[in-house]
Coordinates of C-alpha atoms in Angstrom, one line a residue:
Chain W
M1 CA -19.3 -16.4 40.0
G2 CA -21.7 -13.8 41.4
Y3 CA -24.1 -13.2 38.6
H4 CA -24.6 -13.8 34.9
V5 CA -25.0 -10.9 32.6
K6 CA -26.5 -11.6 29.2
L7 CA -25.5 -8.8 26.9
E8 CA -26.2 -8.5 23.3
I9 CA -23.3 -7.5 21.1
F10 CA -23.7 -4.5 18.8
E11 CA -21.7 -3.6 15.8
G12 CA -21.5 0.0 16.8
P13 CA -23.5 3.0 18.2
F14 CA -25.9 3.0 15.3
D15 CA -26.6 -0.6 15.7
L16 CA -27.3 -0.2 19.4
L17 CA -29.5 2.8 18.9
L18 CA -31.5 1.1 16.2
H19 CA -32.1 -1.9 18.5
L20 CA -33.4 0.4 21.3
I21 CA -35.7 2.2 18.8
E22 CA -37.0 -1.1 17.5
K23 CA -37.5 -2.4 21.1
A24 CA -39.5 0.8 21.9
E25 CA -41.6 0.2 18.8
V26 CA -41.4 3.7 17.7
D27 CA -40.8 5.3 14.3
I28 CA -37.2 6.4 13.6
Y29 CA -38.6 9.9 12.8
S30 CA -40.2 10.4 16.2
I31 CA -37.7 9.0 18.7
P32 CA -38.5 9.6 22.4
I33 CA -35.1 11.1 23.0
A34 CA -35.1 11.1 26.8
Q35 CA -36.1 7.5 27.1
I36 CA -33.8 6.2 24.4
T37 CA -30.9 8.3 25.8
D38 CA -31.4 6.7 29.3
Q39 CA -31.5 3.2 27.8
Y40 CA -28.4 3.9 25.7
L41 CA -26.4 5.1 28.7
D42 CA -27.7 2.1 30.7
Y43 CA -26.3 -0.2 28.1
L44 CA -22.9 1.5 28.2
E45 CA -22.9 0.9 32.0
R46 CA -23.6 -2.7 31.5
M47 CA -20.8 -3.0 28.9
K48 CA -18.4 -1.6 31.5
K49 CA -19.6 -4.2 34.0
V50 CA -18.7 -7.1 31.8
D51 CA -15.4 -5.5 30.8
L52 CA -16.4 -4.8 27.3
E53 CA -14.4 -2.0 25.9
V54 CA -16.7 1.0 25.5
T55 CA -15.0 2.5 22.4
S56 CA -14.9 6.2 21.6
E57 CA -17.6 5.8 18.9
F58 CA -20.1 4.8 21.6
L59 CA -19.1 7.7 23.7
I60 CA -19.5 10.3 21.0
M61 CA -23.0 9.0 20.3
A62 CA -23.7 9.2 24.1
A63 CA -22.7 12.9 24.0
T64 CA -24.9 13.6 21.1
L65 CA -27.9 12.0 22.7
I66 CA -27.3 13.8 26.0
K67 CA -27.2 17.1 24.1
L68 CA -30.4 16.3 22.3
K69 CA -32.1 15.2 25.5
S70 CA -31.1 18.3 27.4
A71 CA -32.4 20.5 24.5
A72 CA -35.7 18.6 24.6
L73 CA -36.1 19.0 28.3
L74 CA -35.4 22.8 28.4
P75 CA -38.6 24.9 28.4
K76 CA -39.2 26.7 25.2
T77 CA -38.9 30.3 26.2
E78 CA -39.9 33.1 24.0
K79 CA -37.6 33.1 21.1
E80 CA -34.7 35.3 21.7
D81 CA -32.0 35.6 19.2
N82 CA -29.7 33.1 20.9
N83 CA -32.3 30.6 21.7
G84 CA -33.5 30.5 18.2
L85 CA -30.1 29.8 16.9
Q86 CA -29.6 27.1 19.5
D87 CA -32.9 25.5 18.5
D88 CA -31.8 25.4 14.9
E89 CA -28.5 23.8 15.8
D90 CA -30.2 21.1 17.8
N91 CA -32.7 20.4 15.1
A92 CA -29.9 20.0 12.6
L93 CA -28.1 17.7 14.9
K94 CA -31.3 15.6 15.4
E95 CA -32.0 15.5 11.7
N96 CA -28.5 14.5 10.9
L97 CA -28.7 11.7 13.4
I98 CA -31.9 10.4 12.0
A99 CA -30.6 10.6 8.5
K100 CA -27.6 8.5 9.5
L101 CA -29.8 6.0 11.3
V102 CA -32.1 5.6 8.3
E103 CA -29.1 5.0 6.1
Y104 CA -27.4 2.6 8.5
K105 CA -30.7 0.7 8.8
Y106 CA -30.8 0.3 5.0
F107 CA -27.4 -1.2 4.9
K108 CA -28.0 -3.4 7.8
E109 CA -31.0 -4.8 5.9
I110 CA -28.8 -5.5 2.9
A111 CA -26.2 -7.1 5.1
R112 CA -29.0 -9.4 6.4
I113 CA -30.0 -10.4 2.9
L114 CA -26.4 -11.0 2.0
K115 CA -26.1 -13.3 5.0
E116 CA -29.0 -15.4 3.8
K117 CA -27.6 -15.6 0.4
E118 CA -24.2 -16.5 1.7
A119 CA -25.7 -19.4 3.7
E120 CA -27.6 -20.7 0.7
A121 CA -24.6 -20.3 -1.7
S122 CA -22.2 -22.0 0.7
L123 CA -24.1 -25.3 0.3
V124 CA -23.7 -25.4 -3.5
Y125 CA -20.5 -26.9 -4.8
Y126 CA -19.2 -26.3 -8.3
R127 CA -16.6 -27.9 -10.5
P128 CA -13.8 -27.7 -9.6
Y129 CA -14.4 -26.2 -6.3
Q130 CA -12.4 -23.0 -5.9
E131 CA -13.2 -20.6 -3.1
I132 CA -11.5 -17.7 -4.7
H133 CA -9.5 -17.9 -7.9
K134 CA -7.0 -15.3 -7.2
R135 CA -4.7 -16.2 -10.1
D136 CA -6.2 -16.5 -13.5
V137 CA -3.3 -18.2 -15.2
D138 CA -3.8 -20.4 -18.1
L139 CA -1.9 -23.5 -17.2
S140 CA -2.7 -25.4 -20.4
N141 CA 0.0 -24.1 -22.6
V142 CA 2.7 -23.4 -20.0
L143 CA 4.8 -26.4 -21.0
N144 CA 4.4 -26.0 -24.8
N145 CA 7.7 -26.4 -26.8
I146 CA 9.7 -27.3 -23.7
T147 CA 11.8 -30.4 -23.7
L148 CA 12.5 -32.6 -20.8
K149 CA 16.2 -31.7 -21.1
Q150 CA 15.4 -28.0 -20.8
L151 CA 13.3 -28.7 -17.7
W152 CA 16.1 -30.7 -16.2
D153 CA 18.6 -27.9 -16.9
S154 CA 16.4 -25.3 -15.3
F155 CA 15.8 -27.4 -12.3
K156 CA 19.6 -27.9 -11.8
L157 CA 20.1 -24.1 -12.1
V158 CA 17.4 -23.4 -9.5
M159 CA 18.9 -25.9 -7.1
E160 CA 22.4 -24.4 -7.6
K161 CA 21.1 -20.9 -6.9
S162 CA 19.3 -22.0 -3.8
R163 CA 22.5 -23.6 -2.5
E164 CA 24.4 -20.4 -3.1
L165 CA 21.8 -18.4 -1.4
K166 CA 21.9 -20.7 1.6
E167 CA 25.7 -20.3 1.9
K168 CA 25.3 -16.6 1.8
E169 CA 22.7 -16.6 4.5
E170 CA 25.0 -18.6 6.7
I171 CA 27.6 -15.9 6.5
K172 CA 25.0 -13.3 7.3
L173 CA 24.1 -15.0 10.5
L174 CA 27.5 -14.4 12.0
K175 CA 27.0 -12.7 15.3
E176 CA 28.1 -9.1 15.4
E177 CA 29.9 -8.5 18.6
I178 CA 30.5 -5.0 19.5
T179 CA 29.9 -3.4 22.8
I180 CA 28.7 0.2 23.5
D181 CA 32.1 0.9 25.2
Q182 CA 34.0 -0.2 22.0
R183 CA 31.8 1.9 19.9
M184 CA 32.2 4.9 22.2
N185 CA 36.0 4.7 21.7
E186 CA 35.6 4.4 18.0
I187 CA 33.5 7.5 17.9
L188 CA 36.0 9.4 20.0
N189 CA 38.9 8.2 17.7
L190 CA 36.9 9.3 14.7
L191 CA 36.5 12.8 16.1
I192 CA 40.1 13.1 17.2
K193 CA 41.4 12.0 13.8
N194 CA 39.1 14.4 12.0
K195 CA 40.8 17.7 11.1
Q196 CA 37.9 19.8 12.0
K197 CA 37.2 17.8 15.1
K198 CA 33.7 17.7 13.9
V199 CA 31.6 15.0 12.2
S200 CA 28.0 15.3 11.0
F201 CA 25.3 13.0 12.4
S202 CA 24.5 11.5 9.0
Q203 CA 28.1 11.0 8.2
L204 CA 28.6 9.0 11.4
F205 CA 25.6 6.8 10.8
S206 CA 26.4 6.2 7.2
L207 CA 29.3 4.1 8.4
Y208 CA 26.9 1.5 9.9
R209 CA 24.4 -0.5 7.9
T210 CA 22.7 -3.0 10.1
K211 CA 20.0 -2.3 12.6
I212 CA 21.9 -3.5 15.5
Q213 CA 25.0 -1.5 14.5
T214 CA 22.9 1.7 14.2
I215 CA 21.3 1.2 17.6
I216 CA 24.6 0.6 19.3
T217 CA 26.1 3.6 17.7
F218 CA 23.2 5.8 18.8
L219 CA 23.4 4.5 22.3
A220 CA 27.2 5.1 22.4
L221 CA 26.6 8.6 21.1
L222 CA 24.0 9.3 23.8
E223 CA 26.4 8.0 26.5
L224 CA 29.3 10.2 25.2
I225 CA 27.0 13.2 25.3
R226 CA 25.9 12.4 28.8
Q227 CA 29.5 12.0 29.9
N228 CA 30.2 15.4 28.4
K229 CA 32.9 14.1 26.1
V230 CA 31.0 15.0 22.9
S231 CA 28.7 17.9 22.2
A232 CA 26.0 18.0 19.5
F233 CA 24.7 21.1 17.9
Q234 CA 22.4 22.0 15.1
A235 CA 22.6 25.3 13.2
S236 CA 19.0 25.5 12.1
G237 CA 15.8 23.6 12.7
F238 CA 15.7 20.3 10.8
G239 CA 19.2 21.0 9.7
E240 CA 22.2 18.8 10.0
I241 CA 23.4 17.9 13.5
Y242 CA 27.2 18.2 14.1
L243 CA 29.1 16.3 16.7
S244 CA 32.3 17.7 18.1
L245 CA 34.8 16.8 20.7
K246 CA 34.8 18.5 24.0
L247 CA 38.5 19.2 24.5
F248 CA 38.5 19.6 28.2
Q249 CA 36.8 17.2 30.5
P250 CA 37.2 18.5 34.0
K251 CA 33.7 17.6 35.0
E252 CA 34.4 13.9 34.9
D253 CA 37.2 14.3 37.3
K254 CA 35.0 16.2 39.7
N255 CA 32.5 13.5 39.7
K256 CA 35.0 10.9 40.8
Chain C
M1 CA -29.4 -30.1 -34.5
N2 CA -32.7 -30.6 -32.9
L3 CA -33.6 -29.1 -29.5
R4 CA -33.1 -32.4 -27.6
E5 CA -29.6 -32.7 -29.0
A6 CA -29.0 -29.0 -28.3
Q7 CA -29.9 -29.4 -24.7
A8 CA -27.5 -32.3 -24.4
V9 CA -24.7 -30.1 -25.9
I10 CA -25.5 -27.4 -23.4
E11 CA -25.4 -29.8 -20.5
A12 CA -22.0 -31.1 -21.7
L13 CA -20.7 -27.5 -21.9
L14 CA -21.9 -26.7 -18.5
F15 CA -20.5 -30.0 -17.2
V16 CA -16.9 -29.2 -18.1
S17 CA -16.9 -25.5 -17.3
N18 CA -15.5 -24.3 -14.0
K19 CA -17.1 -20.9 -14.2
P20 CA -20.5 -19.6 -15.2
V21 CA -21.2 -19.9 -19.0
T22 CA -23.1 -16.9 -20.4
K23 CA -26.1 -17.3 -22.6
E24 CA -24.2 -15.5 -25.4
E25 CA -21.4 -18.1 -25.3
I26 CA -24.0 -20.9 -25.5
M27 CA -25.7 -19.2 -28.5
K28 CA -22.4 -18.7 -30.3
I29 CA -21.3 -22.3 -29.9
T30 CA -24.7 -24.0 -30.6
N31 CA -25.9 -21.5 -33.3
L32 CA -29.2 -21.4 -31.5
S33 CA -31.4 -18.4 -31.0
D34 CA -32.0 -16.7 -27.7
K35 CA -35.4 -18.3 -27.4
E36 CA -34.1 -21.8 -28.2
V37 CA -31.3 -21.6 -25.6
N38 CA -33.8 -20.3 -23.0
F39 CA -36.1 -23.3 -23.8
C40 CA -33.2 -25.8 -23.5
L41 CA -32.0 -24.3 -20.2
Q42 CA -35.4 -24.3 -18.8
N43 CA -35.9 -27.9 -19.8
L44 CA -32.5 -28.8 -18.3
A45 CA -33.4 -27.0 -15.0
N46 CA -36.7 -28.8 -14.8
Q47 CA -35.1 -32.2 -15.4
C48 CA -32.5 -31.6 -12.7
Q49 CA -35.3 -31.0 -10.2
A50 CA -36.1 -34.7 -10.3
E51 CA -35.4 -36.3 -7.0
E52 CA -32.9 -38.7 -8.4
R53 CA -30.6 -35.9 -9.7
G54 CA -27.8 -34.5 -7.4
I55 CA -27.0 -31.5 -9.5
K56 CA -29.1 -28.4 -10.5
L57 CA -28.8 -25.6 -13.0
V58 CA -27.7 -22.4 -11.2
K59 CA -28.1 -19.0 -12.6
I60 CA -25.1 -17.2 -11.2
A61 CA -22.7 -14.3 -11.8
G62 CA -24.2 -13.4 -15.2
G63 CA -24.2 -17.0 -16.5
Y64 CA -25.2 -20.6 -15.9
Q65 CA -23.4 -23.3 -14.1
L66 CA -24.1 -26.8 -12.8
G67 CA -23.9 -27.0 -9.0
T68 CA -24.7 -29.6 -6.4
K69 CA -28.0 -29.5 -4.6
E70 CA -27.9 -27.9 -1.1
Q71 CA -29.3 -30.9 0.7
Y72 CA -26.2 -33.0 -0.2
A73 CA -23.6 -30.4 0.9
H74 CA -22.5 -32.4 4.0
Y75 CA -21.8 -35.5 1.8
I76 CA -19.5 -33.4 -0.3
E77 CA -17.8 -31.9 2.7
D78 CA -17.1 -35.4 4.0
F79 CA -15.9 -36.5 0.6
I80 CA -13.4 -33.7 0.1
S81 CA -12.5 -33.8 3.8
Q82 CA -13.3 -30.1 4.2
P83 CA -15.3 -28.5 6.9
A84 CA -18.3 -26.4 6.0
K85 CA -17.3 -23.1 4.5
T86 CA -16.9 -20.3 7.1
S87 CA -19.2 -17.3 6.9
L88 CA -18.5 -13.6 7.1
S89 CA -19.0 -11.7 10.4
S90 CA -21.8 -9.2 10.6
A91 CA -19.2 -6.4 10.7
A92 CA -17.8 -7.7 7.4
L93 CA -21.2 -8.1 5.9
E94 CA -22.3 -4.5 6.8
T95 CA -19.1 -3.2 5.4
L96 CA -19.6 -5.2 2.2
A97 CA -23.2 -4.0 1.9
I98 CA -22.0 -0.4 2.0
I99 CA -19.3 -0.9 -0.6
L100 CA -21.7 -2.8 -2.8
Y101 CA -24.1 0.2 -3.0
K102 CA -21.7 3.1 -2.7
Q103 CA -18.7 1.9 -4.7
P104 CA -16.2 3.3 -5.4
I105 CA -15.9 4.4 -1.7
T106 CA -13.1 5.2 0.7
R107 CA -12.6 3.7 4.1
A108 CA -13.4 7.0 5.9
E109 CA -16.8 7.2 4.0
I110 CA -17.7 3.6 5.1
E111 CA -16.7 4.5 8.7
E112 CA -19.0 7.5 8.5
I113 CA -22.0 5.3 7.7
R114 CA -21.2 2.4 10.0
G115 CA -20.1 4.7 12.9
V116 CA -17.2 2.4 13.7
R117 CA -13.8 1.7 12.4
V118 CA -13.7 -0.8 9.5
E119 CA -10.0 -1.7 9.0
K120 CA -10.4 -5.3 10.0
S121 CA -13.5 -5.9 7.9
L122 CA -11.8 -4.4 4.9
Q123 CA -8.8 -6.7 5.4
T124 CA -11.1 -9.8 5.6
L125 CA -13.0 -8.8 2.5
L126 CA -9.8 -8.1 0.6
E127 CA -8.3 -11.5 1.6
K128 CA -11.5 -13.3 0.6
G129 CA -11.3 -11.5 -2.8
L130 CA -14.7 -10.0 -2.4
I131 CA -13.5 -6.4 -2.8
E132 CA -10.5 -4.8 -4.4
E133 CA -8.8 -1.4 -4.7
V134 CA -10.3 0.3 -7.7
G135 CA -8.4 3.6 -7.5
R136 CA -7.6 6.6 -5.4
K137 CA -10.0 9.5 -4.6
N138 CA -8.8 12.8 -5.7
V139 CA -8.8 14.5 -2.3
I140 CA -6.1 15.3 0.3
G141 CA -4.3 12.1 1.2
K142 CA -5.5 10.4 -2.0
P143 CA -7.3 7.6 0.0
I144 CA -7.9 4.2 -1.6
L145 CA -11.3 3.6 -3.2
Y146 CA -12.8 0.1 -2.8
G147 CA -15.3 -1.8 -5.0
T148 CA -16.7 -5.3 -5.3
T149 CA -15.1 -8.0 -7.4
K150 CA -16.4 -10.5 -9.9
D151 CA -16.1 -13.2 -7.2
F152 CA -18.6 -11.3 -5.1
L153 CA -21.6 -12.4 -7.2
K154 CA -20.2 -16.0 -7.2
Y155 CA -19.7 -16.0 -3.5
F156 CA -23.3 -15.0 -2.8
G157 CA -24.8 -17.1 -5.5
L158 CA -26.2 -14.0 -7.3
F159 CA -26.9 -13.6 -11.0
S160 CA -26.6 -9.8 -10.9
L161 CA -26.7 -6.9 -8.5
D162 CA -30.3 -6.2 -9.6
E163 CA -31.3 -9.4 -7.9
L164 CA -30.4 -7.8 -4.5
V165 CA -32.1 -4.5 -5.3
S166 CA -35.4 -6.2 -6.1
K167 CA -35.3 -8.1 -2.8
L168 CA -35.2 -4.8 -0.9
D169 CA -38.2 -3.2 -2.5

């Protein structure tokens, strides 16, 4: 290993920015934008070096900082109309950023207090210990007026049902064996038998229920269209798609 | 019933309860005044502070409950064969702090404040039962509104939300 990089982890762009401001020992309201921006970008560089994902949130903040930095560096020329507007915009951007930082700092402080409280509270045990009582069911009266016989009958019923369910499941697990070629022939037959030589897309797929059947049908249909045996057309946007038989297939012969 | 006896009754009540008992409940059962109950509770709390006692009176989630003293936590963990309780990540804590003060609040609004996505933290907090869905905001998309649960105070050993506010000032 070439070198060790010690990198603090931050919860997001605000967290990082606050850390830099605190390190610089300046007031949030008078951030030295140029300095903080450089440090911020430097940190993103180091994140990349240790393969930490620099998420888009960090990049958006970087863009904002760079904009503010460039605005601060530009000489204040005599106030022309455009410049004046630009200044206002940058000021609003800065004020917005500061307001967000102040708010974030507030919640970070609350989070810190919660962490302390959590640590204290985790050491106290109550009777009976329940981390979360999700179900507030009163179990004391559940078995009132129920005889042993009734319980036994219910139990038998449940067991029977579960046995039935199991049998059904076994039937469900039978492997469906159908190849795309078989399905292609089925679709062709369906179209040939149809008087109008035309079947709608939804009609075709309503014949098949399971996921695998639907997938195979779709693949078969794509293959038929590719081989120029079937054509698909749609009368209007989002309308029904109709599939019809191409009566002549000279192209396939040419290909051979 | 004299006050010594009243205190014994209160101790017995708290002993069997698996959730905080409010002062109002105690007053109703013992027929004591607010002042008298306060006196008994204070006395009980003081006596529990004695070194030879393993439990203490905890003011929590709007009521009172007997809990074990912090310094004996690891004995209990050994006894019930359970590792120390896990703590929340800072991401989850920040998210929770925002929900606490801004509830009801949507996910997008939390993300605006934290500056990052909060899906995972919300999931954790929901699973832990510290927050819950409290409705839908009447804007486009009708996003879910979140708020803290009753278990929130219990989890952090707090008597009321005011307790947190006063800490901040």
